[in-house]
Coordinates of C-alpha atoms and ligand atoms in Angstrom, one line a residue:
M1 CA 23.9 -0.1 20.1
A2 CA 24.9 -2.4 17.2
I3 CA 22.1 -2.6 14.7
P4 CA 22.2 -5.8 12.6
R5 CA 21.4 -5.7 8.9
K6 CA 20.9 -8.0 6.0
D7 CA 23.1 -6.1 3.5
H8 CA 23.8 -9.0 1.3
R9 CA 20.4 -8.6 -0.5
V10 CA 19.6 -6.5 -3.5
I11 CA 16.1 -5.1 -3.5
L12 CA 14.3 -2.9 -6.0
H13 CA 11.2 -0.9 -5.3
F14 CA 8.9 0.1 -8.2
D15 CA 6.3 2.8 -7.7
Y16 CA 4.3 3.6 -10.9
D17 CA 4.0 7.3 -11.6
C18 CA 0.5 8.8 -11.1
F19 CA -0.9 5.3 -11.3
Y20 CA -4.6 5.8 -11.7
A21 CA -4.1 8.6 -14.2
S22 CA -1.7 6.4 -16.1
V23 CA -4.3 3.6 -16.4
F24 CA -6.6 6.0 -18.2
E25 CA -3.7 7.2 -20.3
A26 CA -2.8 3.7 -21.3
E27 CA -6.4 3.2 -22.4
Q28 CA -6.5 6.5 -24.3
P29 CA -3.0 7.8 -25.1
A30 CA -4.4 11.1 -26.3
L31 CA -4.9 12.0 -22.6
K32 CA -1.2 12.1 -22.0
S33 CA -0.7 15.6 -23.4
L34 CA -3.7 17.0 -21.4
P35 CA -3.9 17.8 -17.7
L36 CA -5.7 14.8 -16.3
A37 CA -7.2 14.2 -12.9
V38 CA -8.9 11.2 -11.4
Q39 CA -11.8 11.9 -9.2
Q40 CA -13.1 9.9 -6.3
K41 CA -15.9 11.6 -4.3
Q42 CA -15.0 15.2 -4.2
I43 CA -11.3 14.5 -4.3
V44 CA -8.6 14.4 -7.0
V45 CA -6.9 11.2 -5.9
T46 CA -4.2 11.6 -8.4
C47 CA -3.4 13.6 -11.5
N48 CA -0.9 13.3 -14.3
Y49 CA 2.4 15.2 -14.5
E50 CA 0.9 17.6 -17.1
A51 CA -1.6 18.6 -14.4
R52 CA 1.1 18.7 -11.8
R53 CA 3.1 21.1 -13.9
R54 CA 0.1 23.4 -13.9
G55 CA 0.1 23.4 -10.1
L56 CA -2.2 20.5 -9.2
R57 CA -1.4 18.2 -6.4
K58 CA -2.6 14.7 -5.4
L59 CA -5.4 14.6 -2.9
Q60 CA -6.9 18.0 -3.6
L61 CA -10.5 19.0 -3.7
V62 CA -11.9 18.9 -7.2
K63 CA -13.3 22.4 -6.8
E64 CA -9.9 23.7 -5.9
A65 CA -8.3 21.8 -8.8
K66 CA -10.7 23.3 -11.3
K67 CA -10.0 26.8 -10.1
I68 CA -6.2 26.2 -10.5
C69 CA -6.6 24.6 -13.9
P70 CA -10.0 25.2 -15.6
E71 CA -9.1 23.1 -18.7
L72 CA -8.5 20.1 -16.4
V73 CA -9.9 16.8 -17.8
I74 CA -11.5 14.9 -15.0
V75 CA -12.2 11.1 -15.2
L76 CA -14.1 9.2 -12.5
G77 CA -12.1 6.6 -10.6
E78 CA -14.5 5.2 -8.1
D79 CA -14.8 1.9 -9.8
L80 CA -11.5 0.3 -8.9
T81 CA -11.8 -2.6 -11.4
R82 CA -9.6 -1.1 -14.1
F83 CA -6.9 -0.2 -11.6
R84 CA -7.0 -3.7 -10.1
D85 CA -6.8 -5.2 -13.5
A86 CA -3.9 -3.0 -14.7
S87 CA -2.1 -3.6 -11.4
K88 CA -2.3 -7.4 -11.9
E89 CA -1.2 -7.2 -15.5
L90 CA 1.8 -5.0 -14.6
Y91 CA 2.7 -7.3 -11.7
A92 CA 2.8 -10.3 -14.0
F93 CA 4.9 -8.3 -16.5
I94 CA 7.5 -7.3 -13.9
K95 CA 7.5 -10.7 -12.3
S96 CA 8.4 -12.2 -15.7
F97 CA 11.9 -10.6 -15.5
V98 CA 12.8 -11.9 -12.0
W99 CA 14.2 -15.3 -11.2
S100 CA 13.1 -15.7 -7.6
D101 CA 9.5 -15.7 -6.7
R102 CA 10.2 -12.9 -4.3
V103 CA 8.1 -10.2 -6.0
E104 CA 5.7 -8.5 -3.6
R105 CA 2.9 -6.1 -4.3
L106 CA 2.1 -3.3 -1.9
G107 CA -1.3 -1.8 -2.7
F108 CA -2.0 -1.4 -6.4
D109 CA 1.0 0.5 -7.6
E110 CA 4.1 -0.6 -5.6
I111 CA 6.2 -3.7 -6.1
F112 CA 9.3 -4.9 -4.2
L113 CA 11.7 -7.3 -6.0
D114 CA 14.5 -9.3 -4.5
V115 CA 17.0 -9.6 -7.4
T116 CA 20.0 -10.8 -5.4
D117 CA 20.3 -14.0 -7.4
M118 CA 20.2 -12.3 -10.8
V119 CA 22.7 -9.7 -9.7
E120 CA 25.2 -12.2 -8.2
Y121 CA 25.0 -14.4 -11.3
N122 CA 25.8 -11.5 -13.5
I123 CA 28.6 -10.3 -11.3
G124 CA 30.1 -13.8 -11.7
L125 CA 30.1 -13.4 -15.5
L126 CA 31.6 -9.9 -15.6
N127 CA 34.7 -9.7 -17.8
K128 CA 37.1 -7.1 -16.3
N129 CA 38.6 -6.4 -19.7
T130 CA 35.3 -5.4 -21.4
L131 CA 33.4 -3.8 -18.6
H132 CA 32.1 -1.0 -20.9
D133 CA 30.5 -3.6 -23.0
S134 CA 29.0 -6.0 -20.5
F135 CA 26.0 -8.2 -21.1
F136 CA 23.3 -8.6 -18.4
H137 CA 21.9 -12.1 -18.6
L138 CA 18.2 -12.2 -18.0
D139 CA 18.0 -16.0 -18.6
R140 CA 20.3 -18.5 -16.9
H141 CA 19.5 -21.0 -19.6
D142 CA 19.6 -18.9 -22.7
P143 CA 22.8 -16.8 -22.9
T144 CA 21.4 -14.7 -25.8
V145 CA 18.6 -13.2 -23.6
G146 CA 19.6 -9.9 -21.9
F147 CA 20.9 -6.5 -22.7
V148 CA 24.2 -4.7 -23.1
Y149 CA 25.3 -2.3 -20.4
N150 CA 28.2 -0.3 -19.2
A151 CA 29.4 -1.9 -16.0
T152 CA 31.9 0.9 -15.1
Q153 CA 29.2 3.1 -13.6
C154 CA 25.7 3.1 -12.1
H155 CA 22.7 3.6 -14.3
G156 CA 20.7 6.7 -13.3
P157 CA 21.1 9.0 -10.3
T158 CA 22.5 8.0 -6.9
W159 CA 22.2 9.2 -3.4
P160 CA 24.4 11.0 -2.6
S161 CA 24.5 12.4 -6.1
A162 CA 27.7 12.2 -8.0
S163 CA 28.2 15.9 -7.9
T164 CA 27.4 16.6 -4.3
S165 CA 28.9 13.4 -2.9
A166 CA 31.6 13.7 -0.4
S167 CA 32.3 10.0 -1.1
A168 CA 33.2 8.9 -4.6
P169 CA 30.5 8.5 -7.2
C170 CA 29.2 5.2 -8.3
T171 CA 31.9 3.9 -10.7
L172 CA 33.5 0.6 -11.0
T173 CA 36.8 2.1 -9.9
T174 CA 35.3 3.1 -6.6
A175 CA 33.5 -0.2 -6.4
L176 CA 36.7 -2.2 -6.8
T177 CA 38.9 0.0 -4.5
S178 CA 36.3 0.3 -1.8
S179 CA 36.3 -2.0 1.2
S180 CA 32.6 -2.5 0.5
T181 CA 33.5 -3.7 -3.0
S182 CA 30.9 -6.4 -3.3
L183 CA 28.0 -4.2 -2.0
H184 CA 29.0 -1.4 -4.4
L185 CA 29.2 -3.7 -7.3
R186 CA 25.9 -5.4 -6.5
L187 CA 24.1 -2.1 -6.4
L188 CA 25.8 -0.9 -9.6
V189 CA 24.8 -4.0 -11.5
A190 CA 21.3 -3.8 -10.0
S191 CA 20.9 -0.2 -11.1
H192 CA 21.3 -1.4 -14.7
L193 CA 18.6 -4.1 -14.3
A194 CA 16.3 -1.4 -12.8
G195 CA 17.0 0.9 -15.8
Y196 CA 16.3 -1.9 -18.3
M197 CA 13.1 -2.9 -16.6
R198 CA 11.8 0.7 -16.4
S199 CA 12.4 1.1 -20.1
Q200 CA 10.7 -2.2 -21.0
L201 CA 7.7 -1.2 -18.8
E202 CA 7.5 2.1 -20.6
H203 CA 7.9 0.7 -24.2
Q204 CA 5.9 -2.5 -23.8
K205 CA 3.2 -1.4 -21.4
G206 CA 3.1 2.4 -21.6
Y207 CA 3.7 3.0 -17.9
T208 CA 6.6 4.8 -16.2
A209 CA 7.8 4.0 -12.7
T210 CA 10.1 5.5 -10.1
V211 CA 12.5 3.0 -8.7
G212 CA 14.8 2.7 -5.7
V213 CA 17.8 0.4 -5.4
S214 CA 19.2 -0.7 -2.1
T215 CA 19.5 -3.6 0.3
S216 CA 16.1 -3.6 2.1
K217 CA 12.5 -2.8 1.3
L218 CA 12.6 0.3 3.5
L219 CA 15.7 1.8 2.0
A220 CA 14.7 0.9 -1.6
K221 CA 11.3 2.6 -1.2
L222 CA 12.6 5.7 0.5
V223 CA 15.6 6.3 -1.8
G224 CA 13.4 5.7 -4.9
S225 CA 11.3 8.7 -4.1
V226 CA 14.4 11.0 -4.3
H227 CA 14.0 11.4 -8.1
K228 CA 10.4 11.4 -9.3
P229 CA 8.9 10.7 -11.8
N230 CA 10.2 8.3 -14.3
N231 CA 13.6 7.9 -12.8
Q232 CA 15.5 5.8 -10.3
T233 CA 17.9 6.3 -7.4
T234 CA 20.6 4.0 -6.0
L235 CA 21.6 4.4 -2.4
L236 CA 25.4 4.2 -2.4
P237 CA 27.6 2.7 0.2
P238 CA 29.2 3.0 2.7
Y239 CA 26.3 1.5 4.7
E240 CA 28.3 1.1 7.8
P241 CA 30.3 4.0 9.4
A242 CA 33.5 2.0 9.7
E243 CA 33.6 1.0 6.0
H244 CA 35.6 4.1 4.9
G245 CA 37.7 4.4 8.0
L246 CA 37.5 6.7 11.0
G247 CA 35.2 9.7 10.7
S248 CA 33.2 8.4 7.7
T249 CA 29.5 8.3 8.2
S250 CA 27.1 5.7 7.0
N251 CA 25.1 6.9 3.9
I252 CA 22.1 5.2 5.4
L253 CA 22.3 7.3 8.5
R254 CA 22.9 10.5 6.5
F255 CA 20.0 9.7 4.2
M256 CA 17.6 8.8 7.0
D257 CA 18.6 11.8 9.1
G258 CA 17.2 14.2 6.4
L259 CA 13.7 12.6 6.3
E260 CA 10.6 13.9 8.0
I261 CA 9.6 11.2 10.4
R262 CA 6.2 10.6 8.8
K263 CA 7.9 9.6 5.6
V264 CA 9.4 6.5 7.3
P265 CA 7.2 3.5 6.5
G266 CA 6.1 2.1 9.9
I267 CA 5.9 5.5 11.5
G268 CA 2.3 6.5 10.9
Y269 CA 0.0 9.2 12.0
K270 CA -0.1 8.3 15.7
L271 CA 3.5 7.6 16.2
A272 CA 4.6 10.7 14.4
H273 CA 2.1 12.7 16.5
K274 CA 3.6 11.4 19.7
L275 CA 7.2 12.0 18.5
R276 CA 6.5 15.5 17.3
A277 CA 4.7 16.3 20.6
Y278 CA 7.7 14.9 22.5
V279 CA 10.2 17.1 20.5
G280 CA 7.9 20.1 21.0
G281 CA 7.7 19.4 24.8
A282 CA 11.4 18.8 25.0
A283 CA 12.1 22.0 23.3
A284 CA 9.8 23.9 25.6
S285 CA 11.0 22.3 28.9
G286 CA 14.6 21.5 28.1
P287 CA 16.2 18.1 28.1
T288 CA 14.0 15.3 29.4
T289 CA 15.4 12.2 31.0
L290 CA 14.1 8.7 31.3
S291 CA 13.1 9.2 34.9
D292 CA 10.6 11.9 33.9
T293 CA 7.2 11.0 35.2
E294 CA 5.6 13.2 32.6
L295 CA 6.3 10.6 29.9
G296 CA 3.6 8.4 28.6
S297 CA 0.1 9.3 27.5
D298 CA 0.4 12.9 28.4
T299 CA 3.3 13.4 26.0
A300 CA 0.9 13.3 23.1
T301 CA -0.5 16.7 24.0
A302 CA 2.6 18.2 25.6
G303 CA 4.1 20.1 22.7
D304 CA 3.5 21.9 19.4
N305 CA 2.4 19.1 17.1
S306 CA 2.2 21.0 13.9
E307 CA 6.0 21.2 13.4
E308 CA 7.7 18.8 11.1
V309 CA 10.4 16.8 12.7
T310 CA 13.3 15.0 11.1
V311 CA 14.8 11.7 12.0
K312 CA 17.9 13.5 13.0
Q313 CA 16.1 15.7 15.5
I314 CA 14.6 12.6 17.1
R315 CA 17.8 10.6 17.0
L316 CA 19.9 13.3 18.7
L317 CA 17.5 14.1 21.5
P318 CA 19.1 13.7 24.9
G319 CA 18.8 10.1 26.2
M320 CA 17.2 8.9 22.9
G321 CA 17.3 5.2 22.3
P322 CA 14.9 2.2 22.4
R323 CA 14.0 2.6 26.0
L324 CA 13.1 6.2 25.8
L325 CA 11.1 5.5 22.6
N326 CA 9.3 2.8 24.4
K327 CA 8.3 5.3 27.0
I328 CA 7.2 7.8 24.5
L329 CA 5.4 5.5 22.1
G330 CA 4.3 2.6 24.4
G331 CA 1.0 2.2 26.0
A332 CA -2.3 0.4 25.4
G333 CA -2.3 -1.5 22.2
A334 CA 1.3 -0.8 21.3
P335 CA 3.7 -3.7 20.6
K336 CA 6.0 -4.4 23.6
D337 CA 9.1 -3.8 21.4
I338 CA 7.9 -0.6 19.8
G339 CA 11.0 1.3 21.0
V340 CA 13.5 -1.2 19.5
R341 CA 11.5 -1.3 16.3
V342 CA 11.2 2.4 15.8
W343 CA 14.8 2.9 16.8
G344 CA 15.7 0.4 14.1
L345 CA 13.5 2.2 11.5
L346 CA 15.1 5.6 12.4
H347 CA 18.4 3.9 11.5
G348 CA 17.0 2.5 8.2
V349 CA 16.8 -1.1 9.5
D350 CA 14.3 -3.4 7.9
D351 CA 15.1 -7.0 7.8
S352 CA 11.7 -8.1 6.4
D353 CA 11.9 -10.3 3.4
V354 CA 10.3 -9.6 0.1
L355 CA 7.5 -12.0 0.2
A356 CA 6.7 -14.4 -2.6
G357 CA 3.7 -13.2 -4.5
R358 CA 0.4 -15.0 -4.0
D359 CA -2.2 -14.3 -6.6
I360 CA -5.0 -15.3 -4.3
P361 CA -5.9 -12.5 -2.0
T362 CA -6.3 -13.1 1.7
Q363 CA -9.7 -11.4 1.6
I364 CA -11.9 -9.5 -0.8
S365 CA -13.7 -6.5 0.4
I366 CA -15.9 -3.9 -1.2
E367 CA -17.0 -0.7 0.4
D368 CA -18.4 2.7 -0.2
S369 CA -18.6 5.8 1.9
Y370 CA -21.7 8.0 2.2
G371 CA -22.5 11.5 3.1
K372 CA -25.7 10.4 4.7
L373 CA -27.2 6.9 5.1
T374 CA -30.1 6.8 7.6
T375 CA -32.9 4.5 6.4
L376 CA -33.1 0.7 6.2
H377 CA -34.4 1.1 2.7
E378 CA -31.2 2.9 1.6
V379 CA -29.1 0.4 3.5
K380 CA -30.7 -2.5 1.7
R381 CA -30.2 -0.9 -1.7
E382 CA -26.6 -0.2 -1.0
L383 CA -25.9 -3.6 0.5
T384 CA -27.3 -5.2 -2.6
T385 CA -25.1 -3.1 -4.9
L386 CA -22.0 -3.8 -2.9
T387 CA -22.8 -7.5 -2.6
A388 CA -23.2 -7.8 -6.4
S389 CA -19.7 -6.2 -6.8
L390 CA -18.3 -8.5 -4.2
I391 CA -19.6 -11.6 -6.0
R392 CA -18.4 -10.3 -9.3
R393 CA -14.9 -9.8 -7.8
M394 CA -15.0 -13.3 -6.2
R395 CA -15.7 -14.7 -9.6
T396 CA -12.9 -12.8 -11.3
D397 CA -10.3 -13.3 -8.6
L398 CA -11.1 -16.8 -7.3
T399 CA -12.2 -18.8 -10.3
E400 CA -10.3 -20.3 -13.2
Q401 CA -11.4 -22.0 -16.3
N402 CA -11.5 -25.7 -16.1
V403 CA -9.3 -27.3 -18.7
D404 CA -10.7 -30.8 -18.1
S405 CA -14.2 -32.0 -18.4
G406 CA -16.7 -30.9 -15.8
P407 CA -18.0 -27.5 -14.9
R408 CA -16.6 -24.7 -17.0
F409 CA -15.1 -22.8 -14.0
R410 CA -13.6 -24.0 -10.8
W411 CA -13.1 -22.1 -7.6
R412 CA -9.4 -21.7 -6.8
A413 CA -10.2 -20.7 -3.2
H414 CA -13.2 -20.5 -0.9
P415 CA -13.6 -17.7 1.6
K416 CA -15.3 -19.1 4.7
L417 CA -16.5 -16.0 6.4
L418 CA -18.7 -13.1 5.5
R419 CA -18.1 -9.9 7.3
L420 CA -20.2 -6.8 7.4
S421 CA -18.7 -3.6 8.7
T422 CA -20.2 -0.2 9.2
R423 CA -18.9 3.1 10.3
P424 CA -21.5 5.0 12.3
R425 CA -21.2 8.7 12.3
P426 CA -21.0 10.0 15.9
P427 CA -23.5 12.8 16.7
P428 CA -22.0 16.3 16.2
E429 CA -20.0 17.5 19.2
A430 CA -20.4 20.9 20.8
D431 CA -16.8 21.8 20.1
G432 CA -17.1 22.2 16.4
P433 CA -16.8 20.1 13.2
R434 CA -13.6 18.3 13.9
T435 CA -15.0 15.1 15.1
R436 CA -12.7 12.3 13.8
I437 CA -14.4 9.2 12.6
W438 CA -12.2 6.3 13.2
N439 CA -14.2 3.4 14.3
R440 CA -15.8 0.6 12.4
I441 CA -18.0 -2.0 13.9
S442 CA -18.4 -5.4 12.3
R443 CA -20.0 -8.8 12.5
S444 CA -18.9 -12.0 10.8
A445 CA -20.8 -15.1 9.9
A446 CA -20.1 -18.2 7.9
L447 CA -20.4 -17.5 4.2
P448 CA -23.3 -19.6 2.7
L449 CA -22.5 -22.2 0.1
Y450 CA -24.9 -21.0 -2.5
V451 CA -22.7 -18.0 -3.2
F452 CA -20.4 -20.4 -5.1
N453 CA -23.1 -21.3 -7.6
I454 CA -21.7 -20.1 -10.8
D455 CA -24.9 -20.9 -12.8
E456 CA -27.0 -18.4 -10.7
S457 CA -27.0 -14.8 -11.8
I458 CA -25.0 -12.3 -9.7
D459 CA -28.0 -10.1 -9.1
A460 CA -30.1 -13.0 -7.8
L461 CA -27.3 -14.2 -5.5
A462 CA -26.7 -10.7 -4.2
E463 CA -30.4 -10.2 -3.4
K464 CA -30.5 -13.6 -1.6
L465 CA -27.4 -12.9 0.4
V466 CA -28.7 -9.5 1.5
Q467 CA -32.2 -10.8 2.4
E468 CA -31.1 -14.0 4.1
H469 CA -27.9 -12.9 5.8
L470 CA -26.7 -9.4 5.6
L471 CA -29.8 -7.7 6.7
S472 CA -30.0 -9.7 9.9
M473 CA -26.3 -9.1 10.5
F474 CA -27.0 -5.4 10.0
R475 CA -29.8 -5.4 12.5
K476 CA -27.5 -7.0 15.0
L477 CA -25.0 -4.3 14.5
H478 CA -27.7 -1.6 14.6
P479 CA -30.6 -2.9 16.7
E480 CA -32.3 0.6 16.8
K481 CA -34.7 0.9 13.8
F482 CA -33.5 4.4 13.1
G483 CA -31.4 7.1 14.7
W484 CA -28.2 6.0 13.2
N485 CA -26.3 7.6 10.4
L486 CA -23.7 5.6 8.5
S487 CA -20.7 7.0 6.7
L488 CA -19.4 3.7 5.4
L489 CA -20.5 0.1 4.5
N490 CA -18.1 -2.6 3.8
I491 CA -18.7 -6.2 2.9
A492 CA -15.9 -8.7 2.9
V493 CA -15.2 -12.4 2.4
T494 CA -12.3 -13.6 4.5
N495 CA -10.6 -16.8 5.8
M496 CA -9.6 -17.9 2.3
V497 CA -9.0 -21.6 1.9
E498 CA -7.0 -22.4 -1.3
S499 CA -8.2 -25.3 -3.3
A500 CA -4.7 -26.4 -4.3
G501 CA -4.4 -30.2 -4.4
E502 CA -8.0 -30.7 -5.3
Q503 CA -8.5 -32.6 -8.5
R504 CA -9.5 -30.5 -11.4
G505 CA -13.1 -30.9 -12.4
S506 CA -14.2 -32.2 -9.1
N507 CA -15.1 -28.8 -7.6
G508 CA -18.8 -29.4 -7.1
R509 CA -18.3 -32.4 -4.8
D510 CA -15.4 -30.8 -3.0
I511 CA -17.2 -27.6 -2.2
G512 CA -20.1 -29.6 -0.9
K513 CA -17.7 -31.5 1.4
M514 CA -15.9 -28.4 2.5
F515 CA -19.0 -26.6 3.4
R516 CA -21.1 -29.4 4.9
S517 CA -20.0 -28.6 8.4
Q518 CA -20.5 -24.9 7.7
E519 CA -24.1 -25.5 6.8
R520 CA -24.6 -26.8 10.3
V521 CA -23.1 -23.6 11.7
L522 CA -25.3 -21.6 9.4
S523 CA -28.5 -23.4 10.5
E524 CA -27.8 -22.3 14.0
W525 CA -27.2 -18.8 12.7
T526 CA -24.5 -17.8 15.1
V527 CA -23.0 -14.4 14.4
N528 CA -19.6 -13.6 15.9
E529 CA -18.8 -10.1 17.1
S530 CA -15.5 -9.2 15.6
G531 CA -15.3 -6.0 17.6
N532 CA -14.2 -2.5 16.7
E533 CA -11.6 -2.2 14.1
P534 CA -9.4 0.8 13.6
L535 CA -9.8 2.6 10.3
A536 CA -7.3 1.0 7.9
N537 CA -5.0 3.9 7.1
A538 CA -3.9 4.4 3.5
D539 CA -0.3 3.9 4.5
T540 CA 1.3 1.2 6.6
D541 CA 1.8 2.1 10.2
L542 CA 3.0 0.1 13.2
D543 CA 0.1 1.8 15.1
N544 CA -2.4 -0.2 13.1
H545 CA -0.3 -3.3 12.7
P546 CA 0.8 -4.0 16.2
T547 CA 2.1 -7.5 15.4
G548 CA 3.4 -7.1 11.9
T549 CA 6.1 -5.4 9.9
P550 CA 5.7 -1.9 8.4
W551 CA 4.8 -3.6 5.2
E552 CA 1.6 -5.4 6.0
D553 CA -0.9 -4.4 3.5
G554 CA -4.6 -4.0 4.2
D555 CA -7.4 -4.6 1.7
D556 CA -7.1 -3.5 -1.9
E557 CA -9.8 -1.1 -1.2
E558 CA -8.8 2.4 -0.1
E559 CA -10.7 5.0 1.7
I560 CA -10.2 8.6 2.8
P561 CA -10.2 9.2 6.5
G562 CA -12.7 12.0 7.0
T563 CA -14.5 14.4 9.1
I564 CA -18.0 15.8 8.7
C565 CA -18.1 19.5 7.9
Q566 CA -20.8 21.0 10.0
T567 CA -21.3 23.9 7.5
C568 CA -22.2 21.8 4.5
G569 CA -22.4 18.3 5.9
A570 CA -19.9 16.8 3.4
L571 CA -17.4 14.2 4.4
I572 CA -14.1 15.9 4.1
P573 CA -10.8 13.9 4.1
T574 CA -8.7 14.9 7.1
F575 CA -5.9 16.2 5.0
A576 CA -8.3 18.6 3.2
L577 CA -10.0 20.1 6.4
V578 CA -8.0 23.3 6.4
A579 CA -8.5 23.9 2.7
H580 CA -12.2 23.2 3.2
A581 CA -12.6 25.5 6.1
Q582 CA -10.9 28.3 4.0
Y583 CA -13.3 27.5 1.2
H584 CA -16.3 28.3 3.5
S585 CA -14.7 31.4 5.0
A586 CA -13.7 32.8 1.6
P587 CA -16.0 35.5 0.1
D588 CA -17.9 34.4 -3.0
Ligands
LIG1 P1 3.2 9.3 -7.8 O1 3.6 7.9 -7.4 O2 3.5 10.3 -6.8 O3 3.7 9.6 -9.2 O4 1.6 9.3 -7.9 P2 0.5 8.1 -7.7 O5 -0.8 8.6 -8.3 O6 1.0 6.8 -8.3 O7 0.4 8.1 -6.2 P3 0.7 6.9 -5.1 O8 1.8 6.1 -5.7 O9 0.8 7.6 -3.8 O10 -0.7 6.1 -5.1 C1 -1.1 5.2 -6.2 C2 -2.6 5.4 -6.5 O11 -3.4 5.2 -5.3 C3 -2.9 6.8 -7.0 O12 -2.8 6.9 -8.4 C4 -4.3 7.0 -6.5 C5 -4.4 6.1 -5.3 N1 -4.3 6.9 -4.0 C6 -3.2 7.3 -3.4 N2 -3.4 7.9 -2.3 C7 -4.8 7.8 -2.1 C8 -5.7 8.3 -1.0 O13 -5.3 8.8 0.0 N3 -7.0 8.0 -1.2 C9 -7.4 7.3 -2.3 N4 -8.7 7.1 -2.4 N5 -6.6 6.9 -3.3 C10 -5.3 7.2 -3.2
LIG2 MG1 2.7 5.8 -7.6

């Protein structure tokens, strides 16, 4: 089956190294030489490379980390403000190099850039006689702005690497003799831009990043992680099997084939589970064909699901293709074209565009998770704290200073809905501690106008919003007076309406107009059930984004999917369950 691609683009993917730890290091450079871990709840969410050299890993229990490295310096990272601020600052810095507005943030620490225009412009100016001494123009209008580079070879490592490559390394000679000349040359030139931007990021901002260079977001992200940290990787052509004549293999296919399926963005926990189970089942029962009536929901439990499975193993299964994938992965809630989409992903196909950055978020949400939250008194206290943070965030992210006369600040956008979500902890089951907690329940209501009153104190507004709105929303979610136990509270403002086009300085009147009809809605106090929502997974997953691309990002807030340990009652992230069980079974 022919798989169409958009190979004319040049895409870079930036992933800051040990991001949260780097934010602390940028504030206090003395930390750089020490093993440093960032703690959220009982987890080391990330650690610097000094700590990694000493055997620490990301997402490890703090207790375990301290055992491995007693001299570990631990900083608390539960307040996300500093990471959010650093992320915004770095985004603006990186964006300043790029000509197009196609600079897209994924979470706090990843950025995709479409640099096709810059690369093509610079290829147009290459002088074949002085390639060693080329000049990369960073400004179309000022020919003095840029950097000198050697256009006869790629900057930094490539995949395949120059030494192991069956195909030629990334030099201009191969670029010019190859049938894929222009692709090769584009990637070569882009690798220099990537190298320059990495060095500027390090020297001007004190952050290092790992970068991938290819023709799609998917490939740039995946190839970038080949050389970590503080490095970059360019995925070399040929990208199509036919490019180098009969018998040559596409480097995309070779590269993808070696990946564990869960590494592929878009193949999340659930899809990987089904695919692994299918491979396990197929291995146990021999080749399976499309007519097999066993396919479908039963496949998820058919085989050994603990085994890692590569893209190649899936791709080469008998009868494998979009139709079989549809049978394996389809079902309630799955997109109709899941088979075609996953088949494309396994072949490294991702035609999604790098989206132009918007600096107004689609929603703002604040949440916290709890070991035990059982009384209305505690709920009210927590709601008030969360609401105060939410209003603070709204003021930071959604207002700007008024340059004209009138009020000092103006709202750049107005969220229209207020949403309260909780995650009730199910009662313990007889079969042990591994009850997965996946479901949130939520209710939404119109956001009252008074929240936008900048002259009122945040604490007073938070108190009012809780008393007058959130508590009654809470009671509708949990009509029983007691008997519930919550593991999470989340408050969000959504349905953002941007104020672009409004006259500066006229915000008071405009807000009044905008919310007049809303006040009517509020007076009737209708609360809409928004239903159960799946837990937003930390990574992107078609499972959770049935209508979108693998790149749809959730909230800025993250959380750790967890399970209650029945021995100690702590909320343990799913990935840490085995380690945690070992901890209880180990002698003191
Ligand atoms: P890297 O890219 O391997 O050098 O290390 P990081 O720390 O940049 O890791 P990355 O890129 O996966 O994630 C960026 C930040 O997001 C990281 O510094 C901490 C946070 N983070 C990552 N995974 C999780 C998670 O599962 N839960 C929580 N709460 N935070 C996470
Ligand atoms: Mg990172």
